[in-house]
Amino acid sequence: MQLDNAKILLVHPLGYEVSAAGKDISRIVNIMPPIGLASIAAYLEQGELTADIIDCYAHPDSDEKIRQYMLHHKPAWIGFSCTTSSFLDAVRLTKLAKEICPGVQSVFGGSHVSALREQLLNDYADVDIIIVGEGEETLKELMTNGAEKAAGIAGLVVRGRDGVPTFNGYRKTGIELDSLPFPAYEKLEGFPDVYKLPIFNYPKAPSTSCISSRGCPYACSYCDRSVFQRSFRFNSAEYLYRHVKYLHERFGIRHINFYDDQFTFQRQRVEDFCNLMIANPLGMTFNCAVRAEHIDEKLLALMKSAGCWMVSLGIETGDENLLAQHRQNADLNMLANKIRTIKAAGIRTKGLLMMGLPGETEKSIQLSMDYVFSLPIDDFNLSKFTPFPGSPIYEKIHSVGEFDEDWPKMDCMSFQFVPHGMEKERMEELYNNFYRTHFQRPKVLLSYVTMLWKSPDSWRRFIVDLAGFLSFVKSSKRLGDEKP
Ligand code: B12
Ligand code: SF4
């Protein structure tokens, strides 16, 4: 069969059975565009190459779409973006694609494959090539030169003639981010309407996420840095302003969630960006994630004037000793002061927490509850700690607890890791109790009422998805009520 060497289908896998999609609460509340794939597509299409995207996460029942695409377009390449939980689904989909186009080369990228590299080529015969780190330049070089020349391309893991996988090493320099075209959002079916920020996390729709920097120089024990390493590269304020304006003018976007790991790490560009938003207003709002060390009263006041609606920041745990084992600058007083400063600036605050870190105890969970409920936090997300390949803690995880490394279940929604001294069922109870206590506080209930006018679209979605929420509450209650 003659395949089109200049064409690639890029796939964002769902990660589990289609029938489970409607019950996955994290998917119900949060569907964000796969910006990495959209960025790659835009980059490839600057030249002779063409790329299309199928986002199975946003459109769960996409197997048939992939079959039809392979049948009609016959691309020589298919690419998958993989987290740990979605990797095996991508392997399943590559088999499906190869049934229709037997010669198609499968290229895997993303955090999971960047972390495990050679091991995956060893274990999965259907994975042909792995791209470690940023994909734009490496994939272009691969598609332009062909798979026969892959052995000489930096950033790839390929099988040699003897079948042994070899990593060709990292690319020497990271991409200059201002040289990239804006991601090809138009290639995402249903953009922007099918993509949704977490409920109650935005004032107006349509909204989208946007990435304006790559990397983070910190080294938290639980965070996988395999893709962008510990560097920090960023778009200039001018590029960023043009990007935001483009999203507004072309797609009608009214609110943006900057999904950068560290939006404010380079202070000057944030100031410049805010000044541009103030001088040439677009009527848009934005959220961003920060580390407490990189915000202050003056910057927050400027961000508020520029349209900042909500700031998320990592707290992880309210037990300072435990925190010190997992991240730098573990100072809960400083964190509390920064949270108060965000609130005082008139910006909503979202705290990001984890339960089940190595070293967690019932006492540390109680400390986390006391800490969070003592602060003026508007919203929080409590995820179930999951040791991802590539994170520093992964190396020694079996010495600090019981770890069931079942990739499809590693989506931060179940306790695949249980620290020494704890029991899984008890952790589920404590987890449910954390949320239940939060939702029973009158202050919190009142704040959801105010969302009727602060984020009416969230309430509309809440009502539309009520069945999904109720089924989640029911299943977590059942788990919580189970006794060991
Ligand atoms: C936005 C986001 C989401 C969005 C969109 C996901 C997406 N695919 O873009 C949503 C909300 C759907 C999501 C869900 C989840 N996410 Co998420 N997410 C992110 C986040 C914050 C930004 C992603 C992003 O846009 N980065 C910027 C772009 C430019 O980079 P990129 O996506 O990595 O892509 C580049 C390279 O990786 C590479 N590349 C990627 N794919 C491909 C494919 C090919 C063919 C090639 C050649 C190259 C290539 O080239 C790209 C461009 O240079 C990252 C953290 C981060 N900073 O990256 C976490 C992250 C990817 N998510 C993570 C997790 C854990 C999850 C969830 C399991 C948990 C959850 N409930 O949130 C689910 C899993 C869903 C699934 N089916 O995979 C982890 C993954 C760790 C792991 N090993 O699994 C990360 C790394 C955060 C972290 N440090 O813990 N996520
Ligand atoms: S958790 Fe946040 S601050 Fe820590 S290394 Fe990861 S991105 Fe950086």
Coordinates of C-alpha atoms and ligand atoms in Angstrom, one line a residue:
M1 CA 0.0 0.0 0.0
Q2 CA 1.4 3.4 -1.0
L3 CA 1.5 5.7 2.1
D4 CA 1.8 9.5 2.2
N5 CA 5.3 10.2 3.6
A6 CA 4.5 13.8 4.2
K7 CA 1.4 13.2 6.4
I8 CA 0.9 12.4 10.0
L9 CA -2.2 11.7 12.1
L10 CA -1.6 13.0 15.7
V11 CA -3.7 11.3 18.4
H12 CA -4.5 12.2 22.0
P13 CA -5.6 8.9 23.5
L14 CA -8.5 8.7 26.0
G15 CA -6.7 6.3 28.3
Y16 CA -9.5 3.9 29.2
E17 CA -12.6 2.2 27.9
V18 CA -15.1 4.5 26.2
S19 CA -17.9 3.4 28.5
A20 CA -15.9 4.8 31.5
A21 CA -15.6 8.3 30.0
G22 CA -18.9 9.5 31.3
K23 CA -18.0 8.4 34.8
D24 CA -14.6 10.0 35.0
I25 CA -15.1 13.0 37.1
S26 CA -11.8 14.6 36.2
R27 CA -12.8 14.4 32.5
I28 CA -16.4 15.6 33.2
V29 CA -15.0 18.8 34.9
N30 CA -11.9 19.4 32.9
I31 CA -11.2 18.9 29.2
M32 CA -8.3 20.9 27.9
P33 CA -6.9 21.0 24.4
P34 CA -3.8 18.9 23.7
I35 CA -1.6 21.9 23.1
G36 CA 1.6 19.9 22.5
L37 CA -0.1 18.2 19.5
A38 CA -1.6 21.4 18.2
S39 CA 1.8 23.1 18.4
I40 CA 3.5 20.2 16.5
A41 CA 0.8 20.4 13.8
A42 CA 1.2 24.1 13.3
Y43 CA 5.0 23.7 13.1
L44 CA 4.9 20.9 10.6
E45 CA 2.5 22.7 8.3
Q46 CA 4.8 25.7 8.0
G47 CA 6.6 23.6 5.4
E48 CA 5.6 20.7 3.1
L49 CA 4.4 18.4 5.8
T50 CA 0.7 18.0 6.8
A51 CA -0.8 16.9 10.1
D52 CA -4.3 16.2 11.5
I53 CA -5.3 15.7 15.1
I54 CA -7.9 13.3 16.6
D55 CA -8.5 14.1 20.3
C56 CA -10.0 10.9 21.8
Y57 CA -10.0 12.6 25.3
A58 CA -12.5 15.2 24.0
H59 CA -14.3 12.8 21.7
P60 CA -14.2 9.4 23.5
D61 CA -15.7 7.3 20.7
S62 CA -13.0 7.9 18.1
D63 CA -11.8 4.4 17.1
E64 CA -13.9 4.5 13.9
K65 CA -12.6 8.1 13.1
I66 CA -9.1 6.8 13.3
R67 CA -9.9 3.8 11.0
Q68 CA -11.6 6.0 8.5
Y69 CA -8.7 8.5 8.5
M70 CA -6.2 5.7 7.9
L71 CA -8.3 4.3 5.1
H72 CA -8.8 7.6 3.3
H73 CA -5.6 9.5 4.0
K74 CA -3.0 6.7 4.2
P75 CA -0.5 8.6 6.3
A76 CA 3.0 7.1 6.6
W77 CA 3.1 8.3 10.2
I78 CA 0.9 8.1 13.3
G79 CA 1.8 10.0 16.4
F80 CA 0.5 9.6 20.0
S81 CA 0.9 11.9 23.0
C82 CA 1.2 9.8 26.1
T83 CA 0.8 10.2 29.8
T84 CA 1.3 7.1 31.9
S85 CA -2.4 6.4 32.2
S86 CA -3.0 6.8 28.4
F87 CA 0.1 4.9 27.1
L88 CA -1.5 1.4 26.8
D89 CA -4.5 2.9 25.0
A90 CA -2.1 4.4 22.5
V91 CA -0.5 1.0 22.0
R92 CA -4.0 -0.4 21.3
L93 CA -4.7 2.4 18.8
T94 CA -1.4 1.9 17.0
K95 CA -2.4 -1.8 16.4
L96 CA -5.7 -0.7 15.1
A97 CA -4.0 1.8 12.7
K98 CA -1.5 -0.8 11.5
E99 CA -4.3 -3.3 10.6
I100 CA -5.5 -0.7 8.0
C101 CA -2.1 0.7 7.0
P102 CA 0.5 -2.0 7.7
G103 CA 3.5 0.1 6.9
V104 CA 2.6 3.1 9.1
Q105 CA 5.3 4.2 11.5
S106 CA 4.1 4.8 15.0
V107 CA 5.8 7.7 16.8
F108 CA 5.2 8.2 20.6
G109 CA 5.9 11.4 22.5
G110 CA 4.9 13.0 25.8
S111 CA 5.8 12.6 29.5
H112 CA 5.5 8.8 29.9
V113 CA 7.7 7.9 26.9
S114 CA 10.2 10.7 27.6
A115 CA 10.7 9.1 31.1
L116 CA 10.9 5.4 30.2
R117 CA 12.5 5.7 26.7
E118 CA 14.4 2.4 25.8
Q119 CA 12.3 0.3 28.2
L120 CA 9.2 0.9 26.1
L121 CA 10.7 0.0 22.8
N122 CA 12.0 -3.2 24.4
D123 CA 8.6 -4.1 25.7
Y124 CA 6.2 -2.9 23.0
A125 CA 6.8 -4.2 19.5
D126 CA 4.1 -1.9 18.0
V127 CA 5.9 1.2 19.2
D128 CA 8.3 2.1 16.4
I129 CA 9.9 5.3 17.4
I130 CA 10.0 7.4 20.6
I131 CA 10.5 11.2 20.7
V132 CA 12.0 12.4 23.9
G133 CA 11.3 16.0 25.0
E134 CA 10.0 18.7 22.7
G135 CA 8.5 17.3 19.5
E136 CA 8.4 20.0 16.9
E137 CA 11.9 20.0 15.5
T138 CA 12.6 16.3 16.0
L139 CA 9.4 15.1 14.3
K140 CA 10.0 17.5 11.4
E141 CA 13.5 16.1 10.9
L142 CA 12.2 12.5 11.2
M143 CA 9.4 13.0 8.7
T144 CA 11.7 14.9 6.3
N145 CA 14.5 12.4 6.3
G146 CA 12.5 9.2 6.7
A147 CA 12.6 6.4 9.3
E148 CA 15.8 4.9 7.6
K149 CA 17.8 8.0 8.8
A150 CA 16.3 7.9 12.3
A151 CA 19.5 6.6 13.9
G152 CA 21.2 10.0 13.4
I153 CA 18.4 12.2 14.7
A154 CA 18.8 13.7 18.2
G155 CA 15.8 13.3 20.5
L156 CA 14.8 9.9 19.2
V157 CA 14.8 6.4 20.7
V158 CA 15.0 3.9 17.8
R159 CA 15.8 0.2 17.4
G160 CA 19.1 -0.6 15.8
R161 CA 19.6 -3.3 13.1
D162 CA 20.1 -5.8 16.0
G163 CA 16.7 -4.7 17.4
V164 CA 18.3 -3.1 20.5
P165 CA 16.8 0.3 21.3
T166 CA 19.1 3.3 21.5
F167 CA 18.5 6.8 22.7
N168 CA 20.3 9.3 20.4
G169 CA 20.6 11.8 23.2
Y170 CA 18.8 15.1 23.9
R171 CA 18.7 17.9 21.3
K172 CA 21.4 20.4 22.0
T173 CA 19.2 23.5 22.3
G174 CA 15.6 24.0 23.3
I175 CA 13.3 25.8 20.8
E176 CA 13.2 29.6 20.9
L177 CA 9.5 29.8 21.8
D178 CA 8.7 33.1 20.1
S179 CA 9.8 31.4 16.8
L180 CA 6.9 28.9 17.0
P181 CA 3.6 29.5 15.2
F182 CA 0.5 29.6 17.4
P183 CA -0.8 26.1 18.0
A184 CA -3.2 24.8 15.3
Y185 CA -6.3 25.1 17.5
E186 CA -8.5 24.9 14.3
K187 CA -7.4 21.3 13.9
L188 CA -9.1 20.3 17.1
E189 CA -12.7 19.2 16.3
G190 CA -15.2 21.4 18.2
F191 CA -12.6 23.9 19.5
P192 CA -13.3 25.9 21.6
D193 CA -16.8 24.7 22.7
V194 CA -15.9 21.0 23.5
Y195 CA -13.1 22.1 25.8
K196 CA -13.9 23.0 29.3
L197 CA -12.0 24.4 32.3
P198 CA -12.8 22.9 35.7
I199 CA -16.2 24.0 36.8
F200 CA -16.3 27.2 38.9
N201 CA -12.8 28.0 37.7
Y202 CA -13.7 30.7 35.1
P203 CA -16.0 33.6 34.9
K204 CA -17.0 33.4 31.2
A205 CA -17.1 31.0 28.3
P206 CA -15.8 30.1 25.8
S207 CA -12.5 29.5 27.6
T208 CA -9.3 27.6 26.7
S209 CA -5.9 26.8 28.1
C210 CA -2.8 28.3 26.7
I211 CA 0.9 27.6 27.3
S212 CA 3.4 30.5 27.4
S213 CA 6.5 28.9 28.8
R214 CA 8.1 25.5 29.0
G215 CA 9.8 23.9 32.0
C216 CA 10.4 24.6 35.7
P217 CA 13.7 24.9 37.5
Y218 CA 12.5 23.3 40.7
A219 CA 12.7 19.7 41.5
C220 CA 9.7 18.5 43.6
S221 CA 9.9 14.8 44.4
Y222 CA 6.6 14.0 42.8
C223 CA 7.0 15.9 39.5
D224 CA 8.2 14.4 36.2
R225 CA 10.5 16.7 34.4
S226 CA 11.4 14.4 31.6
V227 CA 10.0 16.5 28.7
F228 CA 11.3 20.0 29.4
Q229 CA 13.9 19.2 32.1
R230 CA 14.7 21.9 34.6
S231 CA 15.0 24.7 32.1
F232 CA 12.7 27.6 31.8
R233 CA 12.0 29.1 28.4
F234 CA 9.2 31.6 27.8
N235 CA 7.3 33.6 25.2
S236 CA 7.9 37.3 25.3
A237 CA 5.1 39.6 26.6
E238 CA 4.5 40.9 23.0
Y239 CA 4.2 37.3 21.6
L240 CA 1.9 36.4 24.4
Y241 CA -0.3 39.4 23.9
R242 CA -0.6 38.6 20.2
H243 CA -1.4 35.0 21.1
V244 CA -4.2 36.0 23.5
K245 CA -5.6 38.5 21.0
Y246 CA -5.6 35.8 18.3
L247 CA -7.5 33.4 20.5
H248 CA -10.0 36.2 21.2
E249 CA -10.5 37.4 17.6
R250 CA -10.4 34.1 15.8
F251 CA -12.2 31.8 18.2
G252 CA -14.1 34.2 20.5
I253 CA -12.2 33.1 23.6
R254 CA -13.1 35.2 26.6
H255 CA -11.1 33.5 29.4
I256 CA -7.7 31.8 29.3
N257 CA -6.1 29.4 31.7
F258 CA -2.4 29.6 31.5
Y259 CA -1.3 26.0 32.1
D260 CA 2.4 26.9 32.5
D261 CA 4.1 25.2 35.4
Q262 CA 5.4 28.6 36.6
F263 CA 3.6 31.5 34.9
T264 CA 5.3 34.2 37.0
F265 CA 8.8 32.8 37.2
Q266 CA 10.1 35.5 34.9
R267 CA 8.6 38.5 36.5
Q268 CA 9.4 41.2 33.9
R269 CA 7.6 39.5 31.1
V270 CA 4.5 39.1 33.3
E271 CA 4.6 42.8 34.2
D272 CA 5.0 43.7 30.5
F273 CA 2.2 41.4 29.5
C274 CA -0.1 42.9 32.1
N275 CA 0.8 46.4 31.0
L276 CA -0.1 45.4 27.4
M277 CA -3.5 44.0 28.5
I278 CA -4.2 47.2 30.5
A279 CA -3.1 49.6 27.7
N280 CA -4.9 47.6 24.9
P281 CA -7.8 45.8 26.7
L282 CA -9.4 42.8 25.1
G283 CA -12.1 42.3 27.7
M284 CA -10.6 39.0 28.6
T285 CA -9.8 37.4 31.9
F286 CA -7.2 34.8 32.8
N287 CA -6.0 32.2 35.4
C288 CA -2.5 31.0 36.1
A289 CA -0.5 28.7 38.3
V290 CA 2.3 30.1 40.3
R291 CA 4.8 29.1 43.0
A292 CA 4.4 31.3 46.1
E293 CA 8.0 32.5 45.9
H294 CA 7.2 34.2 42.6
I295 CA 4.3 36.5 43.5
D296 CA 4.0 39.7 45.6
E297 CA 1.5 42.4 46.4
K298 CA 2.7 44.7 43.6
L299 CA 2.7 42.1 40.9
L300 CA -0.7 40.7 42.0
A301 CA -2.3 44.2 41.8
L302 CA -1.0 44.6 38.3
M303 CA -2.3 41.1 37.3
K304 CA -5.7 41.9 38.8
S305 CA -5.9 45.1 36.7
A306 CA -4.9 43.1 33.6
G307 CA -7.8 40.6 34.2
C308 CA -6.4 37.9 36.4
W309 CA -9.4 36.0 37.9
M310 CA -7.8 33.1 39.7
V311 CA -4.4 32.0 40.8
S312 CA -3.6 28.3 41.6
L313 CA -0.7 27.4 43.8
G314 CA 0.8 24.2 45.1
I315 CA 0.4 23.6 48.8
E316 CA 0.6 19.8 48.6
T317 CA 0.3 19.3 52.4
G318 CA -0.3 21.2 55.6
D319 CA 2.4 19.2 57.4
E320 CA 5.6 21.2 57.1
N321 CA 7.9 18.3 58.0
L322 CA 6.3 16.2 55.2
L323 CA 6.5 19.1 52.8
A324 CA 10.2 19.6 53.5
Q325 CA 10.8 16.0 52.4
H326 CA 9.2 16.6 49.0
R327 CA 9.9 20.2 47.9
Q328 CA 12.2 23.1 48.3
N329 CA 11.3 26.2 50.5
A330 CA 8.8 24.3 52.6
D331 CA 7.5 27.3 54.6
L332 CA 3.8 27.1 55.4
N333 CA 3.7 30.6 57.0
M334 CA 5.1 32.1 53.8
L335 CA 2.6 30.2 51.8
A336 CA -0.3 31.3 54.0
N337 CA 0.8 34.9 53.7
K338 CA 1.0 34.7 50.0
I339 CA -2.5 33.2 49.8
R340 CA -3.8 36.1 51.9
T341 CA -2.0 38.5 49.6
I342 CA -3.7 37.0 46.5
K343 CA -7.1 37.3 48.2
A344 CA -6.4 40.8 49.3
A345 CA -5.6 41.7 45.6
G346 CA -9.2 40.6 44.8
I347 CA -8.1 37.4 42.9
R348 CA -9.6 34.0 43.6
T349 CA -7.3 31.4 45.0
K350 CA -7.1 27.7 44.3
G351 CA -4.9 25.4 46.4
L352 CA -3.4 22.3 44.9
L353 CA -3.0 19.5 47.4
M354 CA -2.0 15.8 47.4
M355 CA -2.9 13.0 49.7
G356 CA -0.8 9.9 50.1
L357 CA 2.8 11.2 49.7
P358 CA 5.5 9.0 51.1
G359 CA 5.6 9.8 54.8
E360 CA 1.8 10.7 55.0
T361 CA 0.0 9.8 58.2
E362 CA -3.5 10.4 59.6
K363 CA -1.9 13.2 61.6
S364 CA -0.5 14.9 58.5
I365 CA -3.9 14.6 56.7
Q366 CA -5.5 16.3 59.7
L367 CA -2.9 19.0 59.6
S368 CA -3.6 19.5 55.9
M369 CA -7.3 19.9 56.6
D370 CA -6.7 22.3 59.5
Y371 CA -4.3 24.3 57.3
V372 CA -6.5 24.6 54.2
F373 CA -9.7 25.4 56.2
S374 CA -7.9 28.1 58.1
L375 CA -7.0 30.0 54.9
P376 CA -9.1 32.2 52.6
I377 CA -8.9 29.6 49.8
D378 CA -11.8 29.7 47.4
D379 CA -11.3 26.3 45.8
F380 CA -8.9 23.4 46.1
N381 CA -8.0 20.3 44.3
L382 CA -6.9 17.2 46.3
S383 CA -5.3 14.7 44.1
K384 CA -4.3 11.2 45.0
F385 CA -0.5 11.0 45.0
T386 CA 0.7 8.9 42.1
P387 CA 4.4 8.1 41.6
F388 CA 5.0 8.8 37.9
P389 CA 8.1 7.4 36.1
G390 CA 10.6 10.2 35.7
S391 CA 9.7 11.9 39.0
P392 CA 12.6 11.8 41.6
I393 CA 10.5 9.8 44.1
Y394 CA 9.8 7.0 41.6
E395 CA 13.4 5.7 41.9
K396 CA 12.9 4.7 45.5
I397 CA 9.2 4.3 45.7
H398 CA 9.1 0.6 46.7
S399 CA 11.2 1.4 49.8
V400 CA 8.6 3.9 51.2
G401 CA 5.3 2.0 50.6
E402 CA 3.3 -0.4 48.5
F403 CA 3.1 0.6 44.9
D404 CA 0.7 -1.1 42.4
E405 CA 2.2 0.1 39.1
D406 CA -0.9 -0.3 36.9
W407 CA -0.5 2.4 34.3
P408 CA -4.1 2.8 33.1
K409 CA -5.1 3.4 36.8
M410 CA -2.3 6.0 37.4
D411 CA -4.6 9.0 36.7
C412 CA -4.4 10.5 40.2
M413 CA -8.0 9.3 40.9
S414 CA -7.0 6.2 42.8
F415 CA -4.4 5.3 45.5
Q416 CA -2.0 3.1 43.5
F417 CA 0.6 3.9 46.1
V418 CA 0.0 3.4 49.8
P419 CA 2.7 4.8 52.2
H420 CA 4.1 2.6 54.9
G421 CA 1.9 2.8 58.0
M422 CA -1.4 3.6 56.1
E423 CA -4.1 1.4 54.5
K424 CA -5.8 2.0 51.2
E425 CA -9.4 1.8 52.5
R426 CA -8.6 4.2 55.3
M427 CA -7.0 6.6 52.9
E428 CA -10.2 6.6 50.7
E429 CA -12.2 7.4 53.8
L430 CA -10.0 10.3 54.8
Y431 CA -10.0 11.6 51.2
N432 CA -13.8 11.6 51.1
N433 CA -13.9 13.1 54.5
F434 CA -11.6 16.0 53.4
Y435 CA -14.0 16.9 50.5
R436 CA -17.2 16.3 52.6
T437 CA -15.9 18.6 55.4
H438 CA -15.1 21.3 52.8
F439 CA -18.5 21.2 51.1
Q440 CA -20.3 21.2 54.5
R441 CA -18.8 24.6 55.5
P442 CA -21.4 27.4 55.2
K443 CA -18.8 29.8 53.8
V444 CA -18.1 27.4 51.0
L445 CA -21.7 26.8 50.2
L446 CA -22.2 30.6 50.1
S447 CA -19.3 31.0 47.7
Y448 CA -20.9 28.5 45.3
V449 CA -24.1 30.5 45.4
T450 CA -22.1 33.6 44.4
M451 CA -20.9 31.6 41.4
L452 CA -24.5 32.0 40.1
W453 CA -23.5 35.5 38.9
K454 CA -19.7 35.1 38.9
S455 CA -19.6 32.0 36.7
P456 CA -23.1 31.3 35.3
D457 CA -21.7 28.9 32.7
S458 CA -20.3 26.7 35.5
W459 CA -23.8 26.4 37.0
R460 CA -25.3 25.6 33.6
R461 CA -22.7 22.8 33.2
F462 CA -23.2 21.6 36.7
I463 CA -26.9 21.1 36.0
V464 CA -26.3 19.5 32.6
D465 CA -23.7 17.0 34.1
L466 CA -25.6 16.4 37.4
A467 CA -26.0 12.7 36.7
G468 CA -22.2 12.4 36.4
F469 CA -21.6 14.3 39.6
L470 CA -24.1 12.3 41.5
S471 CA -22.7 9.0 40.3
F472 CA -19.2 10.2 41.4
V473 CA -20.5 11.2 44.8
K474 CA -22.3 7.8 45.1
S475 CA -19.2 5.8 44.2
S476 CA -16.9 7.8 46.5
K477 CA -19.4 7.4 49.3
R478 CA -19.5 3.7 48.8
L479 CA -15.7 3.5 48.8
G480 CA -15.6 5.7 51.9
D481 CA -18.1 3.5 53.7
E482 CA -16.3 0.3 53.1
K483 CA -14.4 -1.0 56.1
P484 CA -11.2 -3.0 55.7
Ligands
B12_1 C1 -2.8 20.6 30.1 C2 -2.6 19.3 30.7 C3 -3.6 18.3 30.7 C4 -4.8 18.4 29.9 C5 -4.5 18.2 28.4 C6 -3.5 17.0 28.2 C7 -2.6 17.2 27.0 N1 -2.3 16.0 26.4 O1 -2.1 18.2 26.6 C8 -5.8 17.4 30.5 C9 -6.7 18.2 31.4 C10 -6.7 16.6 29.5 C11 -4.8 16.6 31.3 C12 -5.2 15.4 31.8 C13 -4.4 14.6 32.6 N2 -3.1 14.8 33.0 CO1 -2.2 16.4 32.4 N3 -1.1 17.9 32.0 C14 -1.3 19.0 31.4 C15 -0.1 20.0 31.5 C16 -0.3 20.9 32.7 C17 0.2 20.8 30.3 C18 0.4 20.0 29.0 C19 0.9 20.9 27.9 O2 0.1 21.4 27.2 N4 2.2 21.1 27.9 C20 2.8 22.0 26.9 C21 3.1 21.2 25.6 C22 3.7 22.1 24.6 O3 3.9 20.1 26.0 P1 3.6 18.6 25.9 O4 2.1 18.4 26.0 O5 4.4 17.9 26.8 O6 4.0 18.3 24.4 C23 5.4 18.4 24.0 C24 6.2 17.1 24.2 O7 5.8 16.3 25.2 C25 6.2 16.4 22.9 N5 5.1 15.5 22.6 C26 3.9 15.3 23.3 N6 3.1 14.5 22.6 C27 3.7 14.1 21.5 C28 3.4 13.3 20.5 C29 4.2 13.1 19.4 C30 3.8 12.2 18.3 C31 5.5 13.7 19.4 C32 6.4 13.5 18.3 C33 5.9 14.6 20.4 C34 5.0 14.8 21.4 O8 6.1 17.5 21.9 C35 5.3 18.5 22.4 C36 5.6 19.9 21.9 O9 7.0 20.1 22.2 C37 1.0 18.9 31.8 C38 2.2 19.5 32.6 C39 3.2 20.1 31.6 N7 3.8 21.1 32.0 O10 3.4 19.7 30.5 C40 0.3 17.9 32.6 C41 0.7 16.4 32.6 C42 1.0 16.0 31.2 N8 -0.5 15.7 33.0 C43 -0.3 14.8 33.8 C44 -1.4 13.9 34.4 C45 -0.9 13.0 35.5 C46 -2.7 14.0 33.9 C47 -3.8 13.0 34.2 C48 -3.4 11.5 34.4 C49 -4.3 13.4 35.6 C50 -5.4 14.4 35.7 N9 -6.5 13.9 36.0 O11 -5.2 15.6 35.4 C51 -4.8 13.2 33.1 C52 -4.6 12.1 32.0 C53 -5.4 12.3 30.7 C54 -4.9 11.5 29.6 N10 -5.7 10.8 28.9 O12 -3.7 11.4 29.3 C55 1.1 14.6 34.1 C56 1.6 13.4 33.3 C57 2.6 12.5 34.1 C58 2.6 11.1 33.6 N11 3.7 10.5 33.4 O13 1.5 10.6 33.3 C59 1.8 15.9 33.6 C60 3.2 15.8 33.0 C61 1.8 16.9 34.9 C62 2.8 16.4 35.9 N12 4.0 16.9 36.0 O14 2.5 15.6 36.7 N13 -3.6 17.1 31.4
SF4_2 S1 5.5 20.6 41.0 FE1 5.6 22.6 40.1 S2 7.2 23.7 41.2 FE2 7.5 21.5 41.5 S3 8.9 20.8 39.9 FE3 6.9 20.4 39.2 S4 6.3 22.2 38.0 FE4 8.1 22.8 39.3

